[in-house]
Coordinates of C-alpha atoms in Angstrom, one line a residue:
M29 CA -14.6 10.8 -24.0
A30 CA -11.7 8.9 -22.7
K31 CA -10.7 5.9 -24.8
R32 CA -11.4 2.4 -23.4
H33 CA -8.6 -0.1 -22.7
T34 CA -8.3 -3.8 -22.6
V35 CA -8.6 -4.5 -18.9
L36 CA -7.0 -7.9 -18.3
R37 CA -3.7 -8.1 -20.0
T38 CA -1.6 -11.2 -19.8
T39 CA 0.6 -10.0 -17.0
T40 CA -2.5 -9.0 -14.9
T41 CA -4.2 -12.4 -15.5
G42 CA -1.0 -14.1 -14.4
A43 CA -0.8 -11.9 -11.3
V44 CA -4.4 -12.8 -10.4
S45 CA -3.6 -16.5 -10.6
A46 CA -0.3 -16.1 -8.7
A47 CA -2.1 -14.2 -6.0
L48 CA -4.8 -16.9 -5.5
L49 CA -2.1 -19.6 -5.4
A50 CA -0.2 -17.6 -2.9
G51 CA -3.3 -17.0 -0.9
T52 CA -4.2 -20.7 -0.8
A53 CA -0.7 -21.5 0.4
L54 CA -0.8 -18.8 3.1
G55 CA -4.3 -19.5 4.1
F56 CA -4.3 -23.3 4.3
A57 CA -0.8 -24.1 5.5
P58 CA -1.7 -23.1 9.1
A59 CA -4.9 -25.1 9.0
A60 CA -3.1 -28.5 9.3
A61 CA -1.5 -27.3 12.5
A62 CA -4.6 -25.6 13.8
T63 CA -7.0 -28.5 13.3
G64 CA -4.8 -31.2 14.7
G65 CA -6.8 -31.3 17.9
A66 CA -5.3 -28.2 19.4
A67 CA -7.2 -27.0 22.5
G68 CA -9.0 -23.7 22.6
I69 CA -9.9 -23.4 18.9
R70 CA -13.5 -23.1 17.9
F71 CA -15.2 -22.4 14.5
V72 CA -18.3 -20.4 15.0
D73 CA -20.9 -18.3 13.1
I74 CA -21.3 -14.7 14.2
A75 CA -24.2 -12.4 13.3
G76 CA -22.8 -9.3 11.6
D77 CA -24.5 -6.1 10.6
G78 CA -28.1 -6.8 9.6
G79 CA -27.8 -10.4 10.7
T80 CA -25.3 -11.4 8.0
V81 CA -23.5 -14.6 8.9
L82 CA -19.8 -14.2 9.3
K83 CA -17.7 -17.4 9.5
A84 CA -15.2 -17.1 12.3
N85 CA -12.8 -18.9 14.5
V86 CA -12.0 -18.3 18.2
V87 CA -8.7 -19.1 19.9
T88 CA -8.5 -18.8 23.7
P89 CA -5.7 -19.2 26.1
A90 CA -5.2 -22.6 27.7
G91 CA -7.0 -22.8 31.1
S92 CA -9.3 -19.9 30.3
G93 CA -12.4 -21.5 31.6
G94 CA -12.5 -19.6 34.9
T95 CA -13.5 -16.0 35.7
R96 CA -10.3 -14.3 34.5
R97 CA -10.6 -11.8 31.7
Y98 CA -8.1 -11.6 28.8
P99 CA -7.3 -8.9 26.3
V100 CA -9.0 -9.7 22.9
I101 CA -7.8 -9.2 19.4
V102 CA -10.2 -9.2 16.4
L103 CA -8.8 -10.1 13.0
P104 CA -10.8 -9.4 9.8
T105 CA -9.5 -11.4 6.9
S106 CA -7.6 -10.0 3.9
W107 CA -9.2 -9.6 0.5
S108 CA -10.1 -13.0 -0.9
M109 CA -8.6 -14.9 2.0
P110 CA -10.4 -17.7 3.9
Q111 CA -11.2 -17.5 7.6
I112 CA -8.2 -19.5 8.6
E113 CA -5.7 -16.9 7.3
Y114 CA -4.5 -15.9 10.8
L115 CA -4.7 -19.1 12.7
A116 CA -0.9 -19.5 13.1
Q117 CA -0.6 -16.0 14.6
A118 CA -3.9 -16.5 16.6
R119 CA -2.4 -19.5 18.3
K120 CA 0.8 -17.5 19.2
L121 CA -1.3 -14.7 20.6
A122 CA -3.5 -17.1 22.6
D123 CA -0.4 -18.7 24.0
A124 CA 0.6 -15.3 25.1
G125 CA -2.7 -14.7 26.9
Y126 CA -5.0 -13.2 24.4
V127 CA -8.5 -14.2 23.2
V128 CA -8.4 -14.0 19.4
V129 CA -11.4 -13.9 17.1
G130 CA -10.7 -14.1 13.3
Y131 CA -13.5 -13.8 10.9
N132 CA -14.1 -13.9 7.2
S133 CA -15.0 -10.5 5.9
R134 CA -18.5 -10.3 4.4
G135 CA -19.0 -11.3 0.8
F136 CA -16.0 -13.7 0.7
W137 CA -16.0 -17.5 0.8
E138 CA -18.7 -18.8 3.2
S139 CA -19.5 -15.5 5.0
G140 CA -22.8 -14.0 3.9
G141 CA -23.5 -10.7 2.2
N142 CA -21.7 -9.0 -0.6
I143 CA -18.2 -7.4 -0.9
E144 CA -18.7 -3.8 0.2
V145 CA -14.9 -2.8 0.1
A146 CA -14.7 -1.7 3.7
G147 CA -18.0 0.2 3.5
P148 CA -20.3 0.9 6.4
P149 CA -21.6 -2.7 6.7
D150 CA -17.9 -3.9 7.1
V151 CA -17.3 -1.3 9.8
A152 CA -20.5 -2.3 11.6
D153 CA -19.5 -6.0 11.3
A154 CA -16.3 -5.3 13.3
S155 CA -18.3 -3.9 16.2
K156 CA -20.7 -6.8 16.0
V157 CA -17.8 -9.2 16.3
I158 CA -16.5 -7.3 19.3
D159 CA -20.0 -7.5 20.9
W160 CA -20.0 -11.3 20.3
A161 CA -16.5 -11.7 21.8
L162 CA -17.5 -9.9 24.9
A163 CA -20.6 -12.0 25.3
N164 CA -19.2 -15.4 24.4
T165 CA -15.5 -15.4 25.5
P166 CA -13.5 -14.3 28.5
A167 CA -12.6 -11.1 26.7
D168 CA -11.9 -7.9 28.7
P169 CA -14.0 -5.0 27.5
E170 CA -11.3 -2.6 28.5
R171 CA -8.6 -4.2 26.5
I172 CA -9.7 -4.6 22.8
G173 CA -7.4 -4.6 19.8
M174 CA -7.8 -5.1 16.1
A175 CA -5.3 -6.2 13.4
G176 CA -5.2 -7.3 9.9
V177 CA -3.3 -7.5 6.6
S178 CA -4.4 -5.6 3.6
Y179 CA -8.2 -5.5 3.6
G180 CA -8.2 -6.4 7.2
A181 CA -5.9 -3.5 7.9
G182 CA -8.3 -1.0 6.3
I183 CA -11.3 -2.4 8.1
S184 CA -9.4 -2.2 11.4
L185 CA -8.5 1.4 11.0
L186 CA -12.0 2.4 9.9
A187 CA -13.5 0.4 12.9
A188 CA -11.2 2.4 15.2
A189 CA -12.7 5.6 13.9
H190 CA -16.2 4.4 14.8
D191 CA -15.8 2.2 17.9
D192 CA -14.0 3.8 20.8
R193 CA -13.7 0.5 22.6
I194 CA -10.8 -0.4 20.3
K195 CA -7.6 0.6 22.2
A196 CA -4.9 -0.6 19.8
V197 CA -4.7 -1.4 16.1
V198 CA -2.0 -3.0 14.0
A199 CA -2.6 -2.3 10.3
L200 CA -0.3 -4.1 7.9
S201 CA 0.0 -3.6 4.1
G202 CA -3.2 -1.6 4.2
W203 CA -4.5 1.8 3.0
A204 CA -5.3 5.1 4.6
D205 CA -6.3 6.8 1.4
L206 CA -7.9 4.5 -1.1
I207 CA -7.9 7.2 -3.8
E208 CA -4.2 7.8 -3.5
S209 CA -3.6 4.1 -3.5
I210 CA -5.1 3.1 -6.8
Y211 CA -5.7 6.5 -8.4
S212 CA -2.6 8.4 -7.6
G213 CA -1.6 11.1 -10.0
R214 CA -5.2 10.9 -11.3
T215 CA -4.1 7.6 -13.0
Q216 CA -5.8 4.3 -12.7
H217 CA -3.5 1.6 -11.3
L218 CA -4.6 -1.0 -13.8
Q219 CA -3.0 -4.2 -12.6
A220 CA -3.8 -3.5 -8.9
A221 CA -7.5 -2.8 -9.6
A222 CA -7.8 -5.7 -12.0
M223 CA -6.2 -8.1 -9.6
L224 CA -8.5 -7.0 -6.8
G225 CA -11.5 -7.2 -9.0
G226 CA -10.6 -10.6 -10.5
T227 CA -9.9 -12.2 -7.1
G228 CA -13.0 -10.7 -5.7
Y229 CA -15.1 -12.3 -8.4
L230 CA -13.3 -15.6 -8.0
T231 CA -13.6 -15.9 -4.2
G232 CA -16.7 -13.8 -3.3
R233 CA -19.7 -11.8 -4.4
P234 CA -19.0 -8.2 -5.4
S235 CA -21.9 -5.8 -4.5
P236 CA -23.7 -4.1 -7.3
E237 CA -22.1 -0.8 -6.2
L238 CA -18.6 -2.4 -6.5
Q239 CA -19.3 -3.9 -9.8
Q240 CA -20.4 -0.6 -11.3
T241 CA -17.5 1.3 -9.7
L242 CA -15.0 -1.1 -11.0
K243 CA -16.5 -1.0 -14.4
D244 CA -16.4 2.8 -14.5
F245 CA -12.9 2.9 -13.1
L246 CA -11.3 0.4 -15.6
A247 CA -13.3 1.9 -18.5
S248 CA -11.9 5.4 -17.7
N249 CA -15.4 6.8 -17.4
L250 CA -14.5 10.4 -16.4
D251 CA -18.2 11.3 -16.2
Q252 CA -18.3 9.2 -13.0
E253 CA -14.9 10.5 -11.6
D254 CA -16.4 12.6 -8.8
E255 CA -18.7 9.7 -7.7
M256 CA -15.8 7.3 -7.7
I257 CA -13.7 9.6 -5.6
A258 CA -16.5 10.0 -3.1
W259 CA -16.9 6.2 -3.0
G260 CA -13.2 5.9 -2.2
A261 CA -13.2 8.7 0.4
K262 CA -16.0 7.0 2.3
R263 CA -13.7 4.0 2.6
S264 CA -10.5 5.9 3.6
P265 CA -9.3 6.2 7.2
A266 CA -7.5 9.4 6.2
F267 CA -10.9 11.0 5.8
Q268 CA -11.9 10.0 9.3
L269 CA -8.7 11.2 11.0
D270 CA -10.6 13.4 13.5
R271 CA -12.5 10.4 14.8
I272 CA -9.4 8.3 15.2
N273 CA -7.5 11.0 16.9
A274 CA -10.4 11.8 19.2
N275 CA -10.5 8.1 20.3
G276 CA -6.8 8.1 21.0
T277 CA -6.3 4.6 19.5
A278 CA -2.7 3.4 19.6
I279 CA -1.9 2.6 15.9
M280 CA 1.0 0.7 14.4
L281 CA 1.3 0.9 10.6
G282 CA 3.4 -1.4 8.5
N283 CA 3.9 -1.6 4.8
A284 CA 6.4 -2.5 2.0
W285 CA 8.4 0.0 -0.1
G286 CA 7.3 -1.6 -3.3
D287 CA 3.6 -2.2 -2.5
T288 CA 1.9 -2.1 -5.9
I289 CA -1.6 -2.2 -4.3
F290 CA -1.2 0.4 -1.5
P291 CA 2.0 2.4 -2.1
P292 CA 3.8 3.7 1.0
N293 CA 3.3 7.5 0.5
Q294 CA -0.4 7.5 1.6
Y295 CA 0.5 5.6 4.8
A296 CA 3.3 8.0 5.7
S297 CA 1.1 11.0 5.2
F298 CA -1.6 9.5 7.4
Y299 CA 0.9 8.6 10.1
E300 CA 2.1 12.2 10.4
K301 CA -1.4 13.4 11.1
L302 CA -2.1 10.9 13.9
T303 CA -1.9 12.4 17.4
G304 CA -2.2 9.3 19.6
P305 CA 0.5 6.6 20.2
K306 CA 1.8 5.6 16.8
R307 CA 4.5 3.6 15.0
L308 CA 5.4 3.3 11.3
E309 CA 7.4 0.5 9.8
F310 CA 8.5 0.2 6.1
R311 CA 10.4 -2.8 4.7
P312 CA 11.4 -4.1 1.3
G313 CA 8.8 -6.1 -0.7
D314 CA 5.5 -5.9 -2.4
H315 CA 1.9 -6.2 -1.1
A316 CA 1.7 -8.3 2.0
T317 CA 5.1 -10.0 1.4
A318 CA 6.6 -8.5 4.5
E319 CA 4.0 -10.3 6.6
A320 CA 3.7 -13.5 4.6
T321 CA 6.1 -15.8 6.5
G322 CA 4.4 -14.8 9.8
L323 CA 1.1 -16.1 8.4
L324 CA 2.8 -19.4 8.1
G325 CA 3.9 -19.3 11.7
L326 CA 7.6 -18.6 10.8
P327 CA 9.7 -16.0 12.6
N328 CA 8.8 -12.6 11.2
D329 CA 9.9 -9.1 12.3
T330 CA 6.6 -7.5 11.4
W331 CA 4.5 -9.9 13.5
T332 CA 7.0 -9.8 16.4
N333 CA 6.6 -6.0 16.6
A334 CA 2.8 -6.4 16.3
H335 CA 2.8 -8.6 19.3
R336 CA 5.0 -6.2 21.2
W337 CA 2.6 -3.3 20.3
F338 CA -0.4 -5.2 21.7
D339 CA 1.6 -6.4 24.8
H340 CA 2.4 -2.8 25.6
H341 CA -0.9 -1.1 24.9
L342 CA -3.3 -3.9 26.0
K343 CA -1.3 -5.5 28.7
G344 CA 0.8 -2.6 29.9
A345 CA 4.1 -4.6 29.3
D346 CA 7.2 -2.5 29.7
N347 CA 8.9 -4.0 26.6
G348 CA 10.5 -0.8 25.4
I349 CA 8.5 -0.4 22.2
D350 CA 7.3 3.0 23.4
R351 CA 10.9 4.2 23.9
E352 CA 12.1 3.2 20.4
Q353 CA 12.2 5.6 17.5
P354 CA 8.6 5.4 16.2
V355 CA 9.6 5.4 12.5
Q356 CA 11.5 2.2 11.6
L357 CA 12.7 1.7 8.1
K358 CA 14.5 -1.2 6.5
S359 CA 16.7 -0.4 3.5
R360 CA 16.0 -2.2 0.3
T361 CA 19.7 -2.5 -0.4
S362 CA 21.5 -3.0 2.9
G363 CA 18.8 -4.7 4.8
A364 CA 19.6 -2.6 7.9
Y365 CA 17.0 -1.0 10.1
E366 CA 17.1 2.8 10.8
G367 CA 15.1 4.7 13.3
Y368 CA 13.7 8.2 13.0
P369 CA 11.7 10.4 15.4
D370 CA 9.1 11.2 12.7
W371 CA 8.5 10.9 9.0
K372 CA 9.7 14.5 8.4
S373 CA 13.2 13.5 9.5
V374 CA 13.5 10.8 6.8
G375 CA 15.4 12.3 3.9
A376 CA 16.1 15.5 5.7
T377 CA 18.7 16.5 3.2
E378 CA 17.6 17.3 -0.4
R379 CA 19.7 17.1 -3.5
K380 CA 18.3 18.5 -6.8
I381 CA 19.1 17.1 -10.2
A382 CA 18.5 19.8 -12.9
L383 CA 16.5 18.8 -15.9
A384 CA 17.9 21.5 -18.1
D385 CA 17.6 20.1 -21.6
A386 CA 14.2 20.3 -23.3
Q387 CA 13.1 16.9 -24.6
K388 CA 10.2 15.7 -26.8
V389 CA 8.6 12.2 -26.7
Y390 CA 6.0 10.5 -28.8
A391 CA 3.2 8.9 -26.8
N392 CA 1.6 5.4 -26.9
V393 CA 4.8 3.4 -27.1
D394 CA 6.4 1.6 -24.1
S395 CA 10.0 2.7 -24.1
G396 CA 11.2 -0.3 -22.0
A397 CA 11.2 1.6 -18.8
N398 CA 8.5 0.3 -16.5
G399 CA 7.6 -0.4 -12.9
G400 CA 7.3 -4.2 -13.3
I401 CA 4.5 -6.6 -12.6
V402 CA 2.1 -6.3 -9.6
M403 CA 3.0 -8.6 -6.7
L404 CA 6.0 -10.1 -8.5
S405 CA 8.7 -7.6 -9.4
N406 CA 9.1 -6.0 -5.9
A407 CA 9.0 -9.5 -4.3
L408 CA 12.0 -10.3 -6.5
D409 CA 13.6 -7.1 -5.2
Q410 CA 12.9 -8.1 -1.6
F411 CA 14.3 -11.7 -1.8
L412 CA 16.8 -11.6 -4.6
K413 CA 17.7 -7.8 -4.8
L414 CA 16.4 -7.8 -8.4
P415 CA 14.3 -4.8 -9.0
P416 CA 12.9 -3.9 -12.5
M417 CA 15.8 -2.9 -14.8
A418 CA 16.4 -1.1 -18.0
S419 CA 19.4 -0.3 -20.2
I420 CA 19.4 3.5 -20.0
P421 CA 21.7 4.1 -23.0
L422 CA 19.4 1.9 -25.2
L423 CA 16.1 3.5 -24.2
P424 CA 14.7 5.0 -27.5
R425 CA 14.8 8.8 -27.1
S426 CA 11.8 9.2 -29.3
F427 CA 9.7 7.6 -26.6
A428 CA 11.6 8.3 -23.4
A429 CA 13.0 11.5 -22.0
V430 CA 16.2 10.9 -20.1
W431 CA 18.3 13.1 -17.7
Q432 CA 21.2 11.9 -15.7
S433 CA 23.2 13.2 -12.7
E434 CA 26.9 13.3 -12.4
R435 CA 28.7 10.2 -11.2
Y436 CA 28.7 10.2 -7.4
D437 CA 31.9 9.9 -5.5
S438 CA 30.2 8.5 -2.4
V439 CA 27.2 6.4 -1.5
Q440 CA 23.9 8.3 -1.9
R441 CA 21.4 7.1 0.7
V442 CA 18.0 7.9 -0.8
R443 CA 15.4 8.0 1.9
G444 CA 11.8 9.2 1.6
T445 CA 9.9 10.8 -1.3
A446 CA 11.6 12.1 -4.5
K447 CA 9.7 14.9 -6.2
L448 CA 9.6 15.9 -9.8
H449 CA 8.9 19.4 -11.0
T450 CA 8.7 20.1 -14.7
T451 CA 6.9 22.0 -17.4
V452 CA 4.9 20.0 -20.0
T453 CA 3.5 21.0 -23.3
S454 CA 1.1 18.5 -25.0
T455 CA -0.3 18.3 -28.5
A456 CA -3.5 16.8 -26.9
S457 CA -5.8 17.9 -24.1
S458 CA -5.3 14.6 -22.2
G459 CA -2.3 12.5 -21.5
T460 CA -0.3 10.3 -19.2
L461 CA 3.3 10.3 -18.2
V462 CA 5.2 8.0 -15.9
A463 CA 8.4 9.1 -14.2
Y464 CA 11.1 6.6 -13.1
L465 CA 14.2 7.2 -11.0
Y466 CA 17.0 4.7 -11.8
D467 CA 20.3 3.8 -10.1
V468 CA 22.7 3.5 -13.1
G469 CA 25.8 1.5 -12.9
P470 CA 29.0 1.8 -15.0
L471 CA 27.6 -0.3 -17.8
G472 CA 24.5 1.8 -18.1
V473 CA 22.1 -0.8 -16.5
G474 CA 19.5 1.0 -14.5
K475 CA 17.9 -0.5 -11.4
L476 CA 14.6 1.0 -10.5
V477 CA 14.6 3.1 -7.4
T478 CA 11.1 4.5 -7.6
N479 CA 8.4 5.6 -10.0
A480 CA 4.9 7.2 -10.2
P481 CA 2.3 8.1 -12.9
Y482 CA 0.6 11.4 -13.7
T483 CA -2.4 12.0 -15.9
F484 CA -3.9 15.3 -17.0
H485 CA -7.2 16.2 -18.7
D486 CA -8.7 19.4 -20.2
R487 CA -5.4 21.1 -21.0
T488 CA -5.1 23.5 -23.9
P489 CA -3.0 21.8 -26.6
G490 CA 0.3 23.7 -27.2
R491 CA 0.1 25.6 -23.9
P492 CA 2.8 24.7 -21.3
F493 CA 1.7 23.8 -17.8
A494 CA 3.6 22.9 -14.6
V495 CA 3.6 19.3 -13.2
D496 CA 4.5 18.5 -9.6
L497 CA 4.7 14.8 -8.9
E498 CA 5.7 12.8 -5.8
L499 CA 7.3 9.5 -6.6
F500 CA 6.6 6.6 -4.4
S501 CA 8.6 6.7 -1.1
T502 CA 11.6 4.4 -0.8
S503 CA 14.9 3.6 1.0
Y504 CA 17.7 2.8 -1.4
D505 CA 21.5 3.2 -1.4
V506 CA 23.1 4.3 -4.7
P507 CA 26.7 3.0 -4.7
A508 CA 29.7 5.2 -5.2
G509 CA 30.6 5.4 -8.9
H510 CA 26.9 5.2 -10.0
R511 CA 24.6 8.0 -11.0
L512 CA 20.9 8.6 -10.9
A513 CA 18.8 8.9 -14.0
L514 CA 15.3 10.3 -14.4
V515 CA 13.3 8.7 -17.2
V516 CA 9.9 9.8 -18.3
D517 CA 7.7 7.9 -20.9
T518 CA 4.0 7.5 -21.5
V519 CA 3.2 3.8 -21.2
D520 CA 3.5 1.4 -18.3
P521 CA 1.6 -1.9 -18.0
L522 CA 0.9 -1.1 -14.3
Y523 CA -1.3 1.9 -15.3
I524 CA -4.0 2.9 -17.6
E525 CA -2.7 5.7 -20.0
H526 CA -4.7 8.4 -21.5
N527 CA -2.6 9.5 -24.5
P528 CA -4.4 9.9 -27.8
S529 CA -2.8 8.3 -30.8
G530 CA 0.0 10.4 -32.3
A531 CA 0.2 12.7 -29.2
R532 CA 3.6 14.3 -28.3
L533 CA 4.8 15.6 -25.0
T534 CA 7.5 18.2 -24.6
F535 CA 9.4 18.7 -21.3
S536 CA 11.0 22.0 -20.9
S537 CA 12.8 24.0 -18.2
P538 CA 12.0 27.7 -18.4
S539 CA 14.5 30.0 -16.8
S540 CA 11.8 31.5 -14.6
D541 CA 10.7 28.0 -13.4
P542 CA 13.5 25.5 -13.8
S543 CA 12.7 21.8 -14.0
Y544 CA 14.3 19.4 -11.5
V545 CA 13.9 16.2 -9.6
S546 CA 14.5 16.6 -5.8
V547 CA 16.1 13.5 -4.2
P548 CA 15.8 13.1 -0.4
L549 CA 19.0 11.8 1.2
R550 CA 19.7 10.6 4.7
E551 CA 22.0 12.9 6.7
K552 CA 25.5 11.5 7.0

């Protein structure tokens, strides 16, 4: 039986409070502008699936009272956000000739129903809102789009799988695979799940199914693991890829490198499997921070390209977005954009760092290497270039295994997904390890490049086994004169760990199967 953990640590509670404060700022700041007598804005009730009332707002182009039809964009709200979340962007879209319908996702704020986490009722709601828009606004049934941030992104992608009327989607800071997002490496992402659960209880009404799933997830109830995975798969666009591809929906995906709710790997994997028109954008930041200023109506690259995407695919505008490289990445360090023809071309060159020395660590102690705090640390990296840091020489070797590369003579442009391969021997049948890749300067201070957790169960104590772990994708330039360090420990406040007290992990590199970390580099 897996041991139980304290769910809401101080850092997580702080993150919940910060998220709600940020949500209030982002949600209500546009309201002052939107309710100051602006023409074309209506607040309405829409009957969703099963008659559930969805609180909504409608923004129409000026002079739209005639017989002309306009493309329509439907915007489901983000998790815990009020219905006015998108009003600043809705007004911009309406000014550009769109009918825009934003609605509060069921279970939140004044909308009816329970929080179903993008379950079948949420998908059905999206189609009901489209039906309402076609019946009550000058919306063109041949030119329908959906967009959203976070929760709204996931609902939009799932709706596109079930409603072939949706021609274009912009999904920002969302998920394609819910399991890989909050249970990657078979490890519960503690702070992410606790923040979502906490804000859900504060701003809405979690369904009984969600309450039980969240309880089992945070309590490490492995007896319910298969059921939880099935629950997540039902809510994952990646598991409905055939439907999306059959509909041919034009899909633009945007996310942040440091998204601690929905890490970038699962979006990139989903993107590669799409067969219709598609675009992938990654930028520095944490969950929804890349889109935040646009929600306030300020200039924002993400929203600018979202508008261009809709203009091309719903209006037929020849704005060049279809001729650009479809994969657009913004470096965390240089701030420059780079274009690629596909995700496979990112980090086309591979450089391996051998992990030759066998090292042993004791579990249950945080070595000082960690991935930071959800919603905060990677925002500091975005705005101040201050990622989580650690003094590599001072990390206690009893609790952290450390390997370092040589000092590089030239800049190393890390692009894409670093991969760890090693052999582990544990004194216990279950355990958790967390791998970190650091950029280490001359004074030994390491700046976090990327990380990822890995959990194992039902292993034979004392018997070695291979571990292959993909770290979270990133774009980071390691300066000349610096080196890379791989650090592995067993505790990180971001994750639930499964190490029994007194457990030890040994990392070895058999001659028949050498250990290494593979670092993807941009071609010079």
